[in-house]
PDB file of C-alpha atoms in Angstrom:
ATOM      1  CA  MET A   1     142.261  36.658  48.878  1.00 46.00           C
ATOM      2  CA  GLU A   2     145.098  38.303  46.937  1.00 44.00           C
ATOM      3  CA  GLN A   3     145.467  37.121  43.395  1.00 46.00           C
ATOM      4  CA  GLY A   4     147.046  37.752  39.993  1.00 41.00           C
ATOM      5  CA  ASN A   5     145.822  36.107  36.744  1.00 39.00           C
ATOM      6  CA  ALA A   6     143.115  36.873  34.179  1.00 38.00           C
ATOM      7  CA  HIS A   7     139.811  38.101  35.630  1.00 39.00           C
ATOM      8  CA  GLU A   8     136.241  37.868  34.572  1.00 39.00           C
ATOM      9  CA  GLY A   9     133.962  40.862  34.323  1.00 41.00           C
ATOM     10  CA  ALA A  10     134.358  44.554  33.635  1.00 41.00           C
ATOM     11  CA  ARG A  11     137.697  46.069  32.717  1.00 40.00           C
ATOM     12  CA  PRO A  12     138.944  49.300  34.307  1.00 40.00           C
ATOM     13  CA  ALA A  13     138.771  52.327  32.037  1.00 41.00           C
ATOM     14  CA  TYR A  14     142.411  52.022  31.005  1.00 48.00           C
ATOM     15  CA  ALA A  15     143.011  48.278  31.096  1.00 46.00           C
ATOM     16  CA  LEU A  16     145.266  46.739  28.464  1.00 48.00           C
ATOM     17  CA  GLY A  17     143.320  46.321  25.277  1.00 47.00           C
ATOM     18  CA  ALA A  18     140.722  48.853  26.436  1.00 45.00           C
ATOM     19  CA  PHE A  19     142.748  52.056  26.262  1.00 39.00           C
ATOM     20  CA  PRO A  20     141.478  54.731  23.888  1.00 38.00           C
ATOM     21  CA  ARG A  21     143.667  55.046  20.820  1.00 34.00           C
ATOM     22  CA  THR A  22     143.212  58.806  20.721  1.00 34.00           C
ATOM     23  CA  PRO A  23     142.691  61.454  23.387  1.00 37.00           C
ATOM     24  CA  ALA A  24     139.141  62.011  22.200  1.00 36.00           C
ATOM     25  CA  ASP A  25     137.711  61.535  25.667  1.00 38.00           C
ATOM     26  CA  GLY A  26     140.075  64.120  27.079  1.00 35.00           C
ATOM     27  CA  ARG A  27     141.458  61.895  29.793  1.00 36.00           C
ATOM     28  CA  MET A  28     144.642  60.712  28.156  1.00 35.00           C
ATOM     29  CA  ALA A  29     145.664  63.849  26.254  1.00 36.00           C
ATOM     30  CA  GLU A  30     149.048  65.286  27.162  1.00 38.00           C
ATOM     31  CA  CYS A  31     149.449  69.018  27.590  1.00 33.00           C
ATOM     32  CA  ARG A  32     151.487  70.330  24.649  1.00 34.00           C
ATOM     33  CA  VAL A  33     152.353  73.875  23.600  1.00 32.00           C
ATOM     34  CA  PRO A  34     152.030  74.362  19.807  1.00 36.00           C
ATOM     35  CA  GLU A  35     155.277  75.207  18.022  1.00 40.00           C
ATOM     36  CA  GLN A  36     153.851  78.469  16.686  1.00 39.00           C
ATOM     37  CA  ALA A  37     152.766  79.565  20.146  1.00 38.00           C
ATOM     38  CA  ARG A  38     156.203  78.809  21.563  1.00 40.00           C
ATOM     39  CA  GLY A  39     157.831  80.887  18.835  1.00 43.00           C
ATOM     40  CA  GLU A  40     155.513  83.831  19.353  1.00 41.00           C
ATOM     41  CA  ARG A  41     156.034  83.704  23.112  1.00 40.00           C
ATOM     42  CA  ALA A  42     159.817  83.627  22.763  1.00 43.00           C
ATOM     43  CA  GLY A  43     159.796  86.559  20.335  1.00 44.00           C
ATOM     44  CA  ALA A  44     157.633  88.674  22.609  1.00 41.00           C
ATOM     45  CA  GLU A  45     159.781  88.026  25.631  1.00 42.00           C
ATOM     46  CA  GLN A  46     163.058  88.694  23.776  1.00 43.00           C
ATOM     47  CA  ALA A  47     161.640  92.019  22.622  1.00 44.00           C
ATOM     48  CA  GLY A  48     161.006  92.954  26.239  1.00 45.00           C
ATOM     49  CA  GLY A  49     157.271  92.986  25.876  1.00 46.00           C
ATOM     50  CA  ARG A  50     154.839  91.611  28.401  1.00 45.00           C
ATOM     51  CA  PRO A  51     152.868  88.482  27.509  1.00 45.00           C
ATOM     52  CA  ALA A  52     149.238  88.967  26.689  1.00 45.00           C
ATOM     53  CA  GLU A  53     146.693  88.578  29.476  1.00 43.00           C
ATOM     54  CA  GLY A  54     145.417  85.356  27.967  1.00 44.00           C
ATOM     55  CA  GLU A  55     148.940  83.981  27.918  1.00 43.00           C
ATOM     56  CA  GLN A  56     149.408  84.926  31.560  1.00 44.00           C
ATOM     57  CA  ALA A  57     146.336  82.875  32.369  1.00 41.00           C
ATOM     58  CA  ALA A  58     147.677  79.975  30.324  1.00 42.00           C
ATOM     59  CA  ARG A  59     150.820  80.060  32.458  1.00 44.00           C
ATOM     60  CA  GLY A  60     148.758  80.080  35.645  1.00 43.00           C
ATOM     61  CA  GLU A  61     149.661  83.716  36.433  1.00 43.00           C
ATOM     62  CA  HIS A  62     147.100  85.943  38.079  1.00 41.00           C
ATOM     63  CA  THR A  63     145.536  88.749  36.020  1.00 41.00           C
ATOM     64  CA  HIS A  64     143.758  91.675  37.636  1.00 43.00           C
ATOM     65  CA  GLY A  65     140.040  91.106  37.968  1.00 43.00           C
ATOM     66  CA  GLU A  66     140.260  87.419  37.044  1.00 45.00           C
ATOM     67  CA  PRO A  67     140.854  84.387  39.292  1.00 39.00           C
ATOM     68  CA  PRO A  68     144.095  82.519  38.592  1.00 40.00           C
ATOM     69  CA  ALA A  69     143.747  79.702  36.096  1.00 43.00           C
ATOM     70  CA  PRO A  70     144.320  76.193  37.468  1.00 36.00           C
ATOM     71  CA  ARG A  71     147.766  74.787  36.824  1.00 36.00           C
ATOM     72  CA  ALA A  72     148.028  72.050  34.224  1.00 37.00           C
ATOM     73  CA  VAL A  73     148.106  68.622  35.850  1.00 34.00           C
ATOM     74  CA  GLN A  74     147.345  66.451  32.870  1.00 45.00           C
ATOM     75  CA  ARG A  75     150.805  64.928  32.630  1.00 48.00           C
ATOM     76  CA  HIS A  76     150.696  63.676  36.213  1.00 55.00           C
ATOM     77  CA  SER A  77     147.125  62.486  35.668  1.00 81.00           C
ATOM     78  CA  VAL A  78     148.122  60.480  32.606  1.00 85.00           C
ATOM     79  CA  ARG A  79     151.000  58.841  34.442  1.00 84.00           C
ATOM     80  CA  GLY A  80     148.722  57.980  37.360  1.00 87.00           C
ATOM     81  CA  GLN A  81     146.099  56.462  35.080  1.00 90.00           C
ATOM     82  CA  ILE A  82     148.732  54.420  33.264  1.00 92.00           C
ATOM     83  CA  LEU A  83     150.141  53.220  36.600  1.00 90.00           C
ATOM     84  CA  ASP A  84     146.691  52.126  37.754  1.00 88.00           C
ATOM     85  CA  ALA A  85     146.093  50.344  34.456  1.00 90.00           C
ATOM     86  CA  LEU A  86     149.427  48.541  34.586  1.00 91.00           C
ATOM     87  CA  ARG A  87     148.749  47.381  38.142  1.00 88.00           C
ATOM     88  CA  ALA A  88     145.360  46.066  37.067  1.00 86.00           C
ATOM     89  CA  ALA A  89     146.956  44.308  34.097  1.00 88.00           C
ATOM     90  CA  LEU A  90     149.489  42.687  36.423  1.00 87.00           C
ATOM     91  CA  VAL A  91     146.777  41.416  38.752  1.00 84.00           C
ATOM     92  CA  ASP A  92     144.742  40.196  35.786  1.00 81.00           C
ATOM     93  CA  GLY A  93     147.699  38.371  34.282  1.00 79.00           C
ATOM     94  CA  GLU A  94     147.597  40.418  31.077  1.00 86.00           C
ATOM     95  CA  LEU A  95     151.240  41.260  31.740  1.00 88.00           C
ATOM     96  CA  VAL A  96     152.863  37.845  31.843  1.00 87.00           C
ATOM     97  CA  PRO A  97     155.613  37.004  34.371  1.00 88.00           C
ATOM     98  CA  GLY A  98     158.987  36.684  32.654  1.00 90.00           C
ATOM     99  CA  GLN A  99     157.930  38.631  29.562  1.00 91.00           C
ATOM    100  CA  VAL A 100     159.690  41.855  28.565  1.00 94.00           C
ATOM    101  CA  TYR A 101     157.554  44.841  27.562  1.00 94.00           C
ATOM    102  CA  SER A 102     158.876  48.024  26.007  1.00 93.00           C
ATOM    103  CA  ALA A 103     157.498  51.430  26.917  1.00 93.00           C
ATOM    104  CA  PRO A 104     156.909  52.444  23.260  1.00 94.00           C
ATOM    105  CA  ALA A 105     154.978  49.245  22.522  1.00 92.00           C
ATOM    106  CA  LEU A 106     152.814  49.625  25.608  1.00 92.00           C
ATOM    107  CA  GLY A 107     152.355  53.300  24.845  1.00 91.00           C
ATOM    108  CA  ALA A 108     151.072  52.412  21.386  1.00 90.00           C
ATOM    109  CA  ARG A 109     148.577  49.996  22.923  1.00 88.00           C
ATOM    110  CA  PHE A 110     147.470  52.590  25.442  1.00 87.00           C
ATOM    111  CA  GLY A 111     147.236  55.413  22.928  1.00 89.00           C
ATOM    112  CA  VAL A 112     149.824  57.553  24.754  1.00 91.00           C
ATOM    113  CA  SER A 113     153.499  58.396  24.365  1.00 91.00           C
ATOM    114  CA  ALA A 114     156.184  56.154  25.810  1.00 92.00           C
ATOM    115  CA  THR A 115     157.137  58.681  28.515  1.00 92.00           C
ATOM    116  CA  PRO A 116     154.239  58.183  30.993  1.00 93.00           C
ATOM    117  CA  VAL A 117     154.442  54.427  30.463  1.00 93.00           C
ATOM    118  CA  ARG A 118     158.168  54.445  31.205  1.00 93.00           C
ATOM    119  CA  GLU A 119     157.619  56.552  34.329  1.00 93.00           C
ATOM    120  CA  ALA A 120     154.881  54.214  35.545  1.00 93.00           C
ATOM    121  CA  MET A 121     157.028  51.154  34.866  1.00 93.00           C
ATOM    122  CA  GLN A 122     159.908  52.682  36.808  1.00 93.00           C
ATOM    123  CA  ARG A 123     157.556  53.073  39.757  1.00 91.00           C
ATOM    124  CA  LEU A 124     156.559  49.418  39.443  1.00 92.00           C
ATOM    125  CA  ALA A 125     160.256  48.508  39.358  1.00 92.00           C
ATOM    126  CA  VAL A 126     160.699  50.259  42.717  1.00 89.00           C
ATOM    127  CA  GLU A 127     157.775  48.208  44.043  1.00 84.00           C
ATOM    128  CA  GLY A 128     159.349  44.999  42.740  1.00 85.00           C
ATOM    129  CA  ALA A 129     156.631  44.179  40.218  1.00 89.00           C
ATOM    130  CA  VAL A 130     158.947  44.516  37.207  1.00 92.00           C
ATOM    131  CA  GLU A 131     162.677  44.567  36.521  1.00 92.00           C
ATOM    132  CA  VAL A 132     164.488  47.034  34.275  1.00 93.00           C
ATOM    133  CA  VAL A 133     166.090  45.391  31.239  1.00 94.00           C
ATOM    134  CA  PRO A 134     168.592  47.860  29.735  1.00 92.00           C
ATOM    135  CA  ASN A 135     167.854  48.822  26.118  1.00 89.00           C
ATOM    136  CA  ARG A 136     164.826  46.528  26.010  1.00 92.00           C
ATOM    137  CA  GLY A 137     162.213  47.577  28.519  1.00 93.00           C
ATOM    138  CA  PHE A 138     160.786  45.971  31.630  1.00 94.00           C
ATOM    139  CA  ARG A 139     160.451  42.315  32.566  1.00 93.00           C
ATOM    140  CA  VAL A 140     157.522  41.268  34.744  1.00 91.00           C
ATOM    141  CA  SER A 141     158.957  39.713  37.888  1.00 88.00           C
ATOM    142  CA  GLU A 142     158.620  35.959  38.262  1.00 84.00           C
ATOM    143  CA  ARG A 143     157.341  34.758  41.618  1.00 80.00           C
ATOM    144  CA  GLY A 144     156.833  31.263  42.906  1.00 83.00           C
ATOM    145  CA  PRO A 145     154.692  29.758  45.677  1.00 85.00           C
ATOM    146  CA  ARG A 146     157.569  30.010  48.173  1.00 89.00           C
ATOM    147  CA  GLU A 147     157.760  33.803  47.845  1.00 87.00           C
ATOM    148  CA  LEU A 148     154.008  34.042  48.247  1.00 86.00           C
ATOM    149  CA  ALA A 149     154.135  31.890  51.389  1.00 89.00           C
ATOM    150  CA  GLU A 150     156.922  34.049  52.813  1.00 92.00           C
ATOM    151  CA  LEU A 151     154.917  37.216  52.172  1.00 90.00           C
ATOM    152  CA  ALA A 152     151.898  35.653  53.897  1.00 90.00           C
ATOM    153  CA  GLU A 153     154.032  34.722  56.899  1.00 92.00           C
ATOM    154  CA  VAL A 154     155.449  38.233  57.256  1.00 94.00           C
ATOM    155  CA  ARG A 155     152.027  39.803  56.863  1.00 93.00           C
ATOM    156  CA  ALA A 156     150.630  37.545  59.569  1.00 92.00           C
ATOM    157  CA  LEU A 157     153.471  38.476  61.923  1.00 93.00           C
ATOM    158  CA  ILE A 158     152.536  42.144  61.476  1.00 94.00           C
ATOM    159  CA  GLU A 159     148.761  42.100  61.237  1.00 94.00           C
ATOM    160  CA  VAL A 160     147.682  39.364  63.651  1.00 94.00           C
ATOM    161  CA  PRO A 161     148.993  41.001  66.845  1.00 95.00           C
ATOM    162  CA  VAL A 162     147.749  44.412  65.704  1.00 96.00           C
ATOM    163  CA  MET A 163     144.244  43.105  65.035  1.00 95.00           C
ATOM    164  CA  LEU A 164     144.174  41.256  68.347  1.00 96.00           C
ATOM    165  CA  SER A 165     145.103  44.480  70.117  1.00 96.00           C
ATOM    166  CA  LEU A 166     142.455  46.411  68.188  1.00 96.00           C
ATOM    167  CA  ALA A 167     139.834  43.788  69.025  1.00 95.00           C
ATOM    168  CA  ARG A 168     140.421  44.484  72.726  1.00 95.00           C
ATOM    169  CA  THR A 169     140.268  48.271  72.494  1.00 95.00           C
ATOM    170  CA  VAL A 170     138.199  49.499  69.511  1.00 95.00           C
ATOM    171  CA  PRO A 171     134.480  50.000  70.257  1.00 94.00           C
ATOM    172  CA  ALA A 172     131.918  48.157  68.161  1.00 91.00           C
ATOM    173  CA  HIS A 173     130.594  51.263  66.394  1.00 91.00           C
ATOM    174  CA  ARG A 174     134.036  51.945  64.897  1.00 93.00           C
ATOM    175  CA  TRP A 175     134.034  48.533  63.251  1.00 94.00           C
ATOM    176  CA  SER A 176     130.576  49.164  61.802  1.00 90.00           C
ATOM    177  CA  GLY A 177     132.046  52.004  59.761  1.00 93.00           C
ATOM    178  CA  LEU A 178     134.226  49.491  57.925  1.00 96.00           C
ATOM    179  CA  ARG A 179     131.296  47.342  56.837  1.00 95.00           C
ATOM    180  CA  PRO A 180     130.933  49.065  53.413  1.00 96.00           C
ATOM    181  CA  LEU A 181     134.591  48.326  52.641  1.00 96.00           C
ATOM    182  CA  ALA A 182     134.099  44.642  53.427  1.00 95.00           C
ATOM    183  CA  GLU A 183     130.967  44.578  51.283  1.00 95.00           C
ATOM    184  CA  ALA A 184     132.880  46.181  48.404  1.00 95.00           C
ATOM    185  CA  THR A 185     135.184  43.154  48.301  1.00 94.00           C
ATOM    186  CA  VAL A 186     132.157  40.884  48.057  1.00 94.00           C
ATOM    187  CA  THR A 187     130.715  42.963  45.220  1.00 94.00           C
ATOM    188  CA  ALA A 188     133.964  42.781  43.224  1.00 92.00           C
ATOM    189  CA  ALA A 189     134.307  39.057  43.870  1.00 91.00           C
ATOM    190  CA  ALA A 190     130.721  38.389  42.807  1.00 92.00           C
ATOM    191  CA  VAL A 191     131.431  39.620  39.274  1.00 90.00           C
ATOM    192  CA  GLY A 192     134.901  38.079  39.142  1.00 86.00           C
ATOM    193  CA  ASP A 193     136.640  41.452  38.824  1.00 87.00           C
ATOM    194  CA  ARG A 194     140.078  40.559  40.100  1.00 87.00           C
ATOM    195  CA  ALA A 195     141.541  44.060  39.748  1.00 87.00           C
ATOM    196  CA  ALA A 196     138.654  45.658  41.636  1.00 89.00           C
ATOM    197  CA  TYR A 197     138.869  42.926  44.255  1.00 91.00           C
ATOM    198  CA  ALA A 198     142.582  43.566  44.732  1.00 90.00           C
ATOM    199  CA  ASP A 199     141.945  47.288  45.264  1.00 92.00           C
ATOM    200  CA  SER A 200     139.032  46.794  47.652  1.00 94.00           C
ATOM    201  CA  ASP A 201     140.889  44.066  49.558  1.00 94.00           C
ATOM    202  CA  ARG A 202     143.797  46.394  50.225  1.00 94.00           C
ATOM    203  CA  ALA A 203     141.456  49.259  51.119  1.00 96.00           C
ATOM    204  CA  PHE A 204     139.762  47.098  53.755  1.00 97.00           C
ATOM    205  CA  HIS A 205     143.031  46.011  55.359  1.00 96.00           C
ATOM    206  CA  ARG A 206     144.380  49.573  55.337  1.00 96.00           C
ATOM    207  CA  ALA A 207     141.246  50.821  57.094  1.00 97.00           C
ATOM    208  CA  VAL A 208     141.489  48.134  59.779  1.00 97.00           C
ATOM    209  CA  LEU A 209     145.166  48.769  60.484  1.00 97.00           C
ATOM    210  CA  ALA A 210     144.673  52.551  60.374  1.00 97.00           C
ATOM    211  CA  LEU A 211     142.709  52.250  63.623  1.00 97.00           C
ATOM    212  CA  SER A 212     146.042  51.542  65.305  1.00 96.00           C
ATOM    213  CA  GLY A 213     147.104  55.110  64.578  1.00 96.00           C
ATOM    214  CA  ASN A 214     150.481  53.884  63.290  1.00 97.00           C
ATOM    215  CA  GLU A 215     150.935  55.269  59.786  1.00 96.00           C
ATOM    216  CA  GLN A 216     154.282  53.535  59.237  1.00 96.00           C
ATOM    217  CA  LEU A 217     152.756  50.175  60.064  1.00 96.00           C
ATOM    218  CA  VAL A 218     149.923  50.803  57.599  1.00 97.00           C
ATOM    219  CA  ALA A 219     152.392  51.748  54.845  1.00 95.00           C
ATOM    220  CA  VAL A 220     154.620  48.697  55.389  1.00 95.00           C
ATOM    221  CA  ALA A 221     151.668  46.300  55.570  1.00 95.00           C
ATOM    222  CA  ASP A 222     150.121  47.771  52.435  1.00 94.00           C
ATOM    223  CA  GLU A 223     153.356  47.373  50.477  1.00 91.00           C
ATOM    224  CA  LEU A 224     153.575  43.710  51.479  1.00 92.00           C
ATOM    225  CA  HIS A 225     149.908  43.255  50.598  1.00 92.00           C
ATOM    226  CA  GLN A 226     150.422  44.774  47.169  1.00 87.00           C
ATOM    227  CA  ARG A 227     153.424  42.551  46.475  1.00 86.00           C
ATOM    228  CA  SER A 228     151.344  39.510  47.372  1.00 85.00           C
ATOM    229  CA  GLN A 229     148.913  40.427  44.590  1.00 81.00           C
ATOM    230  CA  TRP A 230     151.424  40.231  41.725  1.00 76.00           C
ATOM    231  CA  PRO A 231     150.960  37.105  39.560  1.00 69.00           C
ATOM    232  CA  LEU A 232     152.724  33.805  40.030  1.00 67.00           C
ATOM    233  CA  VAL A 233     154.918  32.355  37.286  1.00 62.00           C
ATOM    234  CA  SER A 234     152.318  29.680  36.681  1.00 56.00           C
ATOM    235  CA  GLY A 235     149.146  28.406  38.198  1.00 53.00           C
ATOM    236  CA  PRO A 236     145.417  28.265  37.540  1.00 50.00           C
ATOM    237  CA  ALA A 237     143.379  31.445  37.457  1.00 56.00           C
ATOM    238  CA  THR A 238     141.537  32.152  40.669  1.00 61.00           C
ATOM    239  CA  ARG A 239     137.908  31.129  40.349  1.00 71.00           C
ATOM    240  CA  ARG A 240     135.065  33.452  41.204  1.00 76.00           C
ATOM    241  CA  ALA A 241     134.059  31.077  43.992  1.00 82.00           C
ATOM    242  CA  ASP A 242     137.527  31.423  45.526  1.00 80.00           C
ATOM    243  CA  LEU A 243     137.270  35.212  45.421  1.00 84.00           C
ATOM    244  CA  LEU A 244     133.877  35.059  47.110  1.00 88.00           C
ATOM    245  CA  ALA A 245     135.217  32.778  49.816  1.00 89.00           C
ATOM    246  CA  ASP A 246     138.068  35.189  50.493  1.00 89.00           C
ATOM    247  CA  ALA A 247     135.734  38.185  50.480  1.00 91.00           C
ATOM    248  CA  SER A 248     133.388  36.524  52.966  1.00 92.00           C
ATOM    249  CA  GLU A 249     136.298  36.291  55.407  1.00 93.00           C
ATOM    250  CA  HIS A 250     136.334  40.097  55.605  1.00 94.00           C
ATOM    251  CA  THR A 251     132.754  40.273  56.896  1.00 93.00           C
ATOM    252  CA  ALA A 252     133.401  37.340  59.241  1.00 94.00           C
ATOM    253  CA  LEU A 253     136.478  39.122  60.581  1.00 95.00           C
ATOM    254  CA  LEU A 254     134.449  42.257  61.294  1.00 94.00           C
ATOM    255  CA  ASP A 255     131.890  40.180  63.213  1.00 94.00           C
ATOM    256  CA  ALA A 256     134.669  38.624  65.314  1.00 95.00           C
ATOM    257  CA  LEU A 257     136.243  42.038  65.981  1.00 95.00           C
ATOM    258  CA  VAL A 258     132.890  43.465  67.098  1.00 93.00           C
ATOM    259  CA  SER A 259     132.317  40.557  69.479  1.00 93.00           C
ATOM    260  CA  GLN A 260     135.975  40.656  70.652  1.00 94.00           C
ATOM    261  CA  ASP A 261     136.366  36.967  69.891  1.00 94.00           C
ATOM    262  CA  LEU A 262     140.157  36.907  69.843  1.00 95.00           C
ATOM    263  CA  ALA A 263     140.489  33.230  68.940  1.00 94.00           C
ATOM    264  CA  VAL A 264     138.326  33.655  65.857  1.00 95.00           C
ATOM    265  CA  VAL A 265     140.121  36.874  64.865  1.00 94.00           C
ATOM    266  CA  GLN A 266     143.480  35.134  64.965  1.00 93.00           C
ATOM    267  CA  ALA A 267     142.250  32.071  63.089  1.00 92.00           C
ATOM    268  CA  LEU A 268     140.528  34.118  60.378  1.00 92.00           C
ATOM    269  CA  VAL A 269     143.504  36.374  59.699  1.00 91.00           C
ATOM    270  CA  ARG A 270     145.939  33.471  59.493  1.00 88.00           C
ATOM    271  CA  GLU A 271     143.586  31.516  57.237  1.00 86.00           C
ATOM    272  CA  HIS A 272     143.041  34.590  55.094  1.00 85.00           C
ATOM    273  CA  PHE A 273     146.769  34.952  54.451  1.00 83.00           C
ATOM    274  CA  ALA A 274     147.374  31.230  54.054  1.00 74.00           C
ATOM    275  CA  GLY A 275     144.729  31.088  51.339  1.00 63.00           C
ATOM    276  CA  ALA A 276     146.425  33.816  49.281  1.00 53.00           C
ATOM    277  CA  ASP A 277     147.370  32.603  45.802  1.00 42.00           C
ATOM    278  CA  GLY A 278     148.821  35.679  44.182  1.00 36.00           C
TER     279      GLY A 278
END
């Protein structure tokens, strides 16, 4: 089910080694104000003059007769894309447990400045995926089989009773709406795309638990799920056949939930977690 070493198949748009070196595609460019424009703006404002209409639009201010220009969001977008790419690289094993990576070095590989990389890494540090190493960068956290087993146990304690309760109360047609999410895990597994499988796996579990109506439960369970996907210190890469076997458990679980077969629901969920390897 959850996993964390090198994957086969297509890379996400901003995977390590696949990032554009320049912002030619427009997705990774940071919003910068040219030095000359900053100087001209400062001079105009010091003189008490009003900025030109075009400059008002650039600032996102409304001008008469024209709709307000959208606010710049590129910086946040870049950080989000880098965060997604780093998570995929962790799942794929491209970021090796125990290794220290500096923000400038990763930024150079991604074709961006060190700032969005550092911000993304700090977020991963909060999630427990990396550790901050002062004056050096970020070390990928080292996890062993015991930690993975403990995460699986805690997840089972949370999700098994919730799913059993949902099996008793949720009508069959509600489960049918989750079928595409289960099939998405099979599609990712079929091509050996570990990063895509990790995303679709979490999306499926979130959708199931969301039927409980308890947003805090969904958030806690998703955090545990994500932590279970970080790579182990050592171990063989998950085979495509293993991913397919895990993915098939999602469709089998839906069938058991529809038929309200509580014994099968409990067995499948526990087996699903027990088979996690990263």
